[in-house]
Short mmCIF file of C-alpha atoms in Angstrom, two decimals:
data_model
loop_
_atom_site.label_atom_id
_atom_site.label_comp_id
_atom_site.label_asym_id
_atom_site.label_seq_id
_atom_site.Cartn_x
_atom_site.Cartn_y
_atom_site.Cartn_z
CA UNK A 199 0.00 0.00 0.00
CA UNK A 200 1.29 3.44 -0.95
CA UNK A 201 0.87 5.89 1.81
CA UNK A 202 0.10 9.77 0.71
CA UNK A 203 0.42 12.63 3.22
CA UNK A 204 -0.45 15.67 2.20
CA UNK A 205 0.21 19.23 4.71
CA UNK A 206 -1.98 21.78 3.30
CA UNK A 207 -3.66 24.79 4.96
CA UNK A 208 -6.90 23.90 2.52
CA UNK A 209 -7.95 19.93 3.24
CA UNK A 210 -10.86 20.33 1.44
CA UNK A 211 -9.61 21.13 -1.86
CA UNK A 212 -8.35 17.40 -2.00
CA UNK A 213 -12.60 16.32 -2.15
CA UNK A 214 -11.78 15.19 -5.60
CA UNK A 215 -9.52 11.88 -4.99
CA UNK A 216 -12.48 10.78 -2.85
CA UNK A 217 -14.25 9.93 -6.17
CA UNK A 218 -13.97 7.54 -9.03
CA UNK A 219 -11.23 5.25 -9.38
CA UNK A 220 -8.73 7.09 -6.56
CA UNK A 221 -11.39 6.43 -3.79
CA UNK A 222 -12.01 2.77 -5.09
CA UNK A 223 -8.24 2.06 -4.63
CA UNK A 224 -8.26 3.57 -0.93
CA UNK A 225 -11.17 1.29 -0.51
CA UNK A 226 -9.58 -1.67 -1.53
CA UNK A 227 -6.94 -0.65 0.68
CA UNK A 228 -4.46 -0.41 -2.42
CA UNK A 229 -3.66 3.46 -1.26
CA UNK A 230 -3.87 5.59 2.05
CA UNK A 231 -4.23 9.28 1.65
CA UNK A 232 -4.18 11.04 4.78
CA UNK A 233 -4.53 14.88 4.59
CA UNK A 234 -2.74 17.28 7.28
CA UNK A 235 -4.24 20.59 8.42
CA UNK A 236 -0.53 22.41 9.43
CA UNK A 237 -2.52 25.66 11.05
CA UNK A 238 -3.36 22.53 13.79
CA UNK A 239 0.56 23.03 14.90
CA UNK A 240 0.64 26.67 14.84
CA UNK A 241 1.37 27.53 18.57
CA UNK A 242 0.43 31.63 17.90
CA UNK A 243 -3.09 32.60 19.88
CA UNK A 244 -4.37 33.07 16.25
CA UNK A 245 -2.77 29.95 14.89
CA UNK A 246 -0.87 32.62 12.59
CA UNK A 247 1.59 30.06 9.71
CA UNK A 248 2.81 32.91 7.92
CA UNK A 249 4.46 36.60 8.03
CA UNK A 250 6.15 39.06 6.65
CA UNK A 251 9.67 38.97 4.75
CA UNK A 252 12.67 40.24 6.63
CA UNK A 253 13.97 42.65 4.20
CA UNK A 254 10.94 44.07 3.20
CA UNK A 255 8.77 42.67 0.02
CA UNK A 256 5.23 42.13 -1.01
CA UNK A 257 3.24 39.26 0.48
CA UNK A 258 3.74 36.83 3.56
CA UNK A 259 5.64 33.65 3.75
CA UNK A 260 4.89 30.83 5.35
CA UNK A 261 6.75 30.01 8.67
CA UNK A 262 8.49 27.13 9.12
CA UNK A 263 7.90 26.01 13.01
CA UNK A 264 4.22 24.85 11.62
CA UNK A 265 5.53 23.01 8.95
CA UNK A 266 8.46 21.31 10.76
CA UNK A 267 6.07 19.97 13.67
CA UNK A 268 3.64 18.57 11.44
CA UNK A 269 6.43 16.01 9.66
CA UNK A 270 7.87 15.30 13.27
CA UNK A 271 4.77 14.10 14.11
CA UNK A 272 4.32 12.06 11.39
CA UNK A 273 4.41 8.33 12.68
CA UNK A 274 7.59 6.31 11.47
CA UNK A 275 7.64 4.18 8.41
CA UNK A 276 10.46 1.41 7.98
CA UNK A 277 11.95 2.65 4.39
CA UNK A 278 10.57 4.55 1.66
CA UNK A 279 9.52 8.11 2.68
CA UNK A 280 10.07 10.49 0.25
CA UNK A 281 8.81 14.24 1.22
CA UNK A 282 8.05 16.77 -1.63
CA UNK A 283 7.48 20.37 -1.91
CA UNK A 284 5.50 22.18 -4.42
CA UNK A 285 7.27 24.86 -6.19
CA UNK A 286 7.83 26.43 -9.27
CA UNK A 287 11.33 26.51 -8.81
CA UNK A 288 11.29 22.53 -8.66
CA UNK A 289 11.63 19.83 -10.85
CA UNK A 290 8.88 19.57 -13.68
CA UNK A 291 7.20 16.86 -13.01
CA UNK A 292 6.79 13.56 -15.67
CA UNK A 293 5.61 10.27 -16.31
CA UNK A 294 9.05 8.94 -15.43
CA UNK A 295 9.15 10.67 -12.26
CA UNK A 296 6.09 9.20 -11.46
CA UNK A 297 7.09 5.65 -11.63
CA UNK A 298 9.96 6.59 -9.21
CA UNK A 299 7.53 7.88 -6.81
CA UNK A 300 5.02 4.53 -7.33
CA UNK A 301 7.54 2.64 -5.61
CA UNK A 302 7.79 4.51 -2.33
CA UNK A 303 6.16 3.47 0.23
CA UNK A 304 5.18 6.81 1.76
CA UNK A 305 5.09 10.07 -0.05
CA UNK A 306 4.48 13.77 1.95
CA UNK A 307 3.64 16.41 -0.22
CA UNK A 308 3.58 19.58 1.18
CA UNK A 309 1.66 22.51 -0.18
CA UNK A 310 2.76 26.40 -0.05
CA UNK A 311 0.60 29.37 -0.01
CA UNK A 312 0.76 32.58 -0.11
CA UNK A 313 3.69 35.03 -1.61
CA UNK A 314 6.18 31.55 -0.97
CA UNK A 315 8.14 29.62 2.09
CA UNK A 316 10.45 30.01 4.61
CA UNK A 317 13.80 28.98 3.02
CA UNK A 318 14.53 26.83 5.69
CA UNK A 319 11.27 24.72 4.64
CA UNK A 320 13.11 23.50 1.57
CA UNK A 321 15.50 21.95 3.95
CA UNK A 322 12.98 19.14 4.93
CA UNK A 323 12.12 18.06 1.62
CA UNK A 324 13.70 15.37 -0.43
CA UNK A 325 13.00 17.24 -3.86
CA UNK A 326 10.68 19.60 -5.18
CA UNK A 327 8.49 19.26 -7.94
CA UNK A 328 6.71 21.17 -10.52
CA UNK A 329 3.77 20.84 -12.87
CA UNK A 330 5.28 23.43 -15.19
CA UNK A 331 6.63 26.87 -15.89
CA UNK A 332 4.01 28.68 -14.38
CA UNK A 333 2.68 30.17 -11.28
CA UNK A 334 -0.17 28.80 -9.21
CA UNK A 335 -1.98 30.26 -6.22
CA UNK A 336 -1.00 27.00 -3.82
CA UNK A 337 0.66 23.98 -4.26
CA UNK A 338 -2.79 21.84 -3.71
CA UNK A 339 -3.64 21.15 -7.33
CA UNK A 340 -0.14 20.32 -8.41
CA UNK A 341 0.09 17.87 -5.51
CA UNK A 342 -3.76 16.74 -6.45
CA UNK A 343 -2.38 15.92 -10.44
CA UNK A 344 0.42 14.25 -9.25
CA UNK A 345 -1.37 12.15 -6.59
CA UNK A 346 -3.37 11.05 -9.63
CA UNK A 347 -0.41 10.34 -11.91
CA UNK A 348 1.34 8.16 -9.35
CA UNK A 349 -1.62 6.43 -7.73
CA UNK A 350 -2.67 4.84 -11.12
CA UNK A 351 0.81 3.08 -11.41
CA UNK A 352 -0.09 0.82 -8.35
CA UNK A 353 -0.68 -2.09 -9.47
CA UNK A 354 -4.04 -2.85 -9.19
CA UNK A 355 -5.62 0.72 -8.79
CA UNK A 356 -6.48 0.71 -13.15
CA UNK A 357 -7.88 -2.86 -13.12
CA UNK A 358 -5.86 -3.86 -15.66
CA UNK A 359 -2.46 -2.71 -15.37
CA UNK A 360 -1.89 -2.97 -19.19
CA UNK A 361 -4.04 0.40 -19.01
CA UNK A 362 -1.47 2.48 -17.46
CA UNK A 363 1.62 0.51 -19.36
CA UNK A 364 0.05 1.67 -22.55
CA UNK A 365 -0.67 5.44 -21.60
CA UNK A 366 0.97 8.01 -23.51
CA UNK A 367 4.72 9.27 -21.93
CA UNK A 368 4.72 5.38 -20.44
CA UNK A 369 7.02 4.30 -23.66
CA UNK A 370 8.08 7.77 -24.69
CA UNK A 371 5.89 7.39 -27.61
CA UNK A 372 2.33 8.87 -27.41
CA UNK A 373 -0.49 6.33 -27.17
CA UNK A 374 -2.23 5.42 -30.79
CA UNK A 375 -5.64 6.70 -31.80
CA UNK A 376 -8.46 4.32 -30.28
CA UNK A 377 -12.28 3.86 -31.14
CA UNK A 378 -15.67 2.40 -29.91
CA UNK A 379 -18.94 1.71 -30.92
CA UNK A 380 -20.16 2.95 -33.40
CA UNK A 381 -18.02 1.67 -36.32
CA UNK A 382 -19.53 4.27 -38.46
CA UNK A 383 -20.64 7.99 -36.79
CA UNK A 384 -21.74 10.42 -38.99
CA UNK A 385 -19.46 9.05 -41.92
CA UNK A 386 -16.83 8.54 -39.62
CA UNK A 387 -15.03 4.89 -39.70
CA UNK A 388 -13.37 2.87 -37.71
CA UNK A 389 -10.41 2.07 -39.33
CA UNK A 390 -11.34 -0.89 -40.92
CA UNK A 391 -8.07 -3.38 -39.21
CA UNK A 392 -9.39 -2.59 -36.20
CA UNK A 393 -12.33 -4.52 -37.33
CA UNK A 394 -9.91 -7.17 -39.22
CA UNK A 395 -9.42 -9.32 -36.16
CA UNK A 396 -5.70 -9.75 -37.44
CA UNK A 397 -4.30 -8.64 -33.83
CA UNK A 398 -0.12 -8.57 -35.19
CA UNK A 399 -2.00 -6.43 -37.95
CA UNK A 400 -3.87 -4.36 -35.30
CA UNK A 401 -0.39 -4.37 -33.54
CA UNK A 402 1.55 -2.41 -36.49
CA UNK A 403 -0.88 -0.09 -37.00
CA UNK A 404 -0.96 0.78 -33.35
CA UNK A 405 2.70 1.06 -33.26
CA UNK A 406 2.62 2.79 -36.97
CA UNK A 407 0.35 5.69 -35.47
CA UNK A 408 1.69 5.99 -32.21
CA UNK A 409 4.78 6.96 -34.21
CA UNK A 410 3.19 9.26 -36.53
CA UNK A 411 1.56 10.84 -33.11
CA UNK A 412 5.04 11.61 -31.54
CA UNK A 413 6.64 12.69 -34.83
CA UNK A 414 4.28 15.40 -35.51
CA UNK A 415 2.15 16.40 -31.90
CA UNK A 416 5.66 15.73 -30.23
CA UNK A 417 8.85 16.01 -32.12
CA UNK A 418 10.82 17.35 -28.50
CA UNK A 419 10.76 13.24 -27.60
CA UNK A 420 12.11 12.50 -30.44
CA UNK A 421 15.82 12.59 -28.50
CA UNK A 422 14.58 9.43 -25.99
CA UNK A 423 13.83 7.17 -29.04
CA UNK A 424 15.38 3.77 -29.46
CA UNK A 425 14.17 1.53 -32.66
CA UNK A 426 14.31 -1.56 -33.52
CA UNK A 427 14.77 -3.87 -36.79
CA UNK A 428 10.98 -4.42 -36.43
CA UNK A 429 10.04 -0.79 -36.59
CA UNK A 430 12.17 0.34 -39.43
CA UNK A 431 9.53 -0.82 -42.41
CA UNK A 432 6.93 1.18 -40.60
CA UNK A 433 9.56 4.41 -39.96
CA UNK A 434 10.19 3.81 -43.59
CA UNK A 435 6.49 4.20 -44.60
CA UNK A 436 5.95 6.91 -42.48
CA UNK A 437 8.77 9.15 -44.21
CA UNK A 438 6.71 8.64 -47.45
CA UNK A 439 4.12 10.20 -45.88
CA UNK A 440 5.59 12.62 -43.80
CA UNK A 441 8.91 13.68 -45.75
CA UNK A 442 9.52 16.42 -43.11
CA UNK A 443 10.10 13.53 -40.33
CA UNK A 444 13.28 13.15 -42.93
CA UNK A 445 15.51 14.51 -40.17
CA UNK A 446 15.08 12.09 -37.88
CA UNK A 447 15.97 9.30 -40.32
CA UNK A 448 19.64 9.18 -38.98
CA UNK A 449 18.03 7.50 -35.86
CA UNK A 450 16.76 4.43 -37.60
CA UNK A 451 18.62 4.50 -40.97
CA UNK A 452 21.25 1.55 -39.60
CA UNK A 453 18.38 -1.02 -39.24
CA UNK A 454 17.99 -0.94 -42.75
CA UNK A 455 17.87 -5.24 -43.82
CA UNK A 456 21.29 -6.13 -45.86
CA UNK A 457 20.76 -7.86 -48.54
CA UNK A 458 21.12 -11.40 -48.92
CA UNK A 459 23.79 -13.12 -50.52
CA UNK A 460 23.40 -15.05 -52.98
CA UNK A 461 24.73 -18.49 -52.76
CA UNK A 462 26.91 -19.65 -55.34
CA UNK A 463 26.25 -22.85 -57.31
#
């Protein structure tokens, strides 16, 4: 079981992992999300957690005496803890990153607010993490998103695990285009080998398009790509059809089949 803590002045921002598929798994026992109020360790008559700068500036910071006595009293876990901070200044956070976190067996996320932290708050924290170059108002929803990302890489939380192994960023490649009932909407078919029944068929054309997806939606992964023999006829096709993917070629050109030799008689 993966324990989550999370230290947040806002609790009930987190209602949304108590539905679907997140609140399943903590049913099943699967996950353990536990969420920590840190204004419950300020010791101030007002249960004040933040103030001014020294030095002057706009906005308050969070203090750190609230923050520091809420991980101390967190109970002990054998191996495994890894506590995170929510900052723009972090890490920006990925798939891969993810699957490092699944295999914890305790994860603390703790959520600023406010103008920013104490600096000596940073010093508890294993890493810190970020959902991108921007600013948000808290670090709730970034922790919420990643919560989500990491959660559905415990085995068991998707139902089938094949669900999250074939997720886009899982394989660098981006996942191929996938359809339902109806086979025809509105003029719009299914593409008709995913009616063929020929799964190594169904398999190409899956790996064909998640190709074609990551060459032209995604060209930045293009760097993380390893081929194989088996995937130059397809790379090969998709060059006729996309001669701008032409500069990537270099990457798969060496799998090209030698010819055979002819034996002599």
């Amino acid at each position: 079981m993966l324990k989550i803590t999370v230290l947040t002045l806002f609790p009930e921002m987190f209602a949304p992992l108590q539905e679907s598929i997140l609140k399943r798994a903590q049913e099943t026992g699967l996950i353990h999300i536990k969420l920590v109020n840190f204004r419950d360790y300020a010791t101030s008559k007002h249960k004040n957690v933040d103030d001014v700068p020294y030095g002057g500036g706009a906005g308050m910071l969070l203090k750190p005496e609230p923050i520091y006595a809420a991980i101390r009293d967190l109970p002990q876990v054998s191996a495994g803890r890894r506590v995170l901070l929510m900052s723009p200044q972090g890490e920006v956070f990925h798939q891969e990153k993810a699957k490092q976190w699944s295999t914890q067996e305790e994860l603390v996320f703790i959520c600023g607010h406010y103008e920013g932290f104490d600096e000596r708050i940073r010093d508890l924290a294993d890493e810190e993490a970020s959902l991108g170059d921007y600013v948000l108002t808290g670090g709730e929803l970034a922790a919420m998103v990643m919560i989500d990302a990491v959660a559905r890489l415990i085995p068991g939380v998707l139902g089938e695990d094949a669900s999250a192994e074939e997720d886009s960023h899982s394989s660098v490649l981006l996942e191929y285009p996938q359809y339902t009932r109806p086979a025809d909407f509105e003029g719009q078919r299914v593409p008709d080998v995913l009616l063929s029944g020929h799964h190594a068929m169904i398999r190409r054309w899956r790996k064909k398009e998640s190709l074609r997806r990551t060459f032209i939606r995604r060209p930045d992964l293009m760097s993380a790509m390893i081929f194989s023999g088996e995937d130059y006829p397809i790379l090969e096709e998709l060059l006729l059809e996309h001669p701008e993917i032409v500069v990537w070629r270099e990457k798969w050109e060496h799998l090209c089949p030698k010819p055979k030799r002819r034996r002599r008689t």
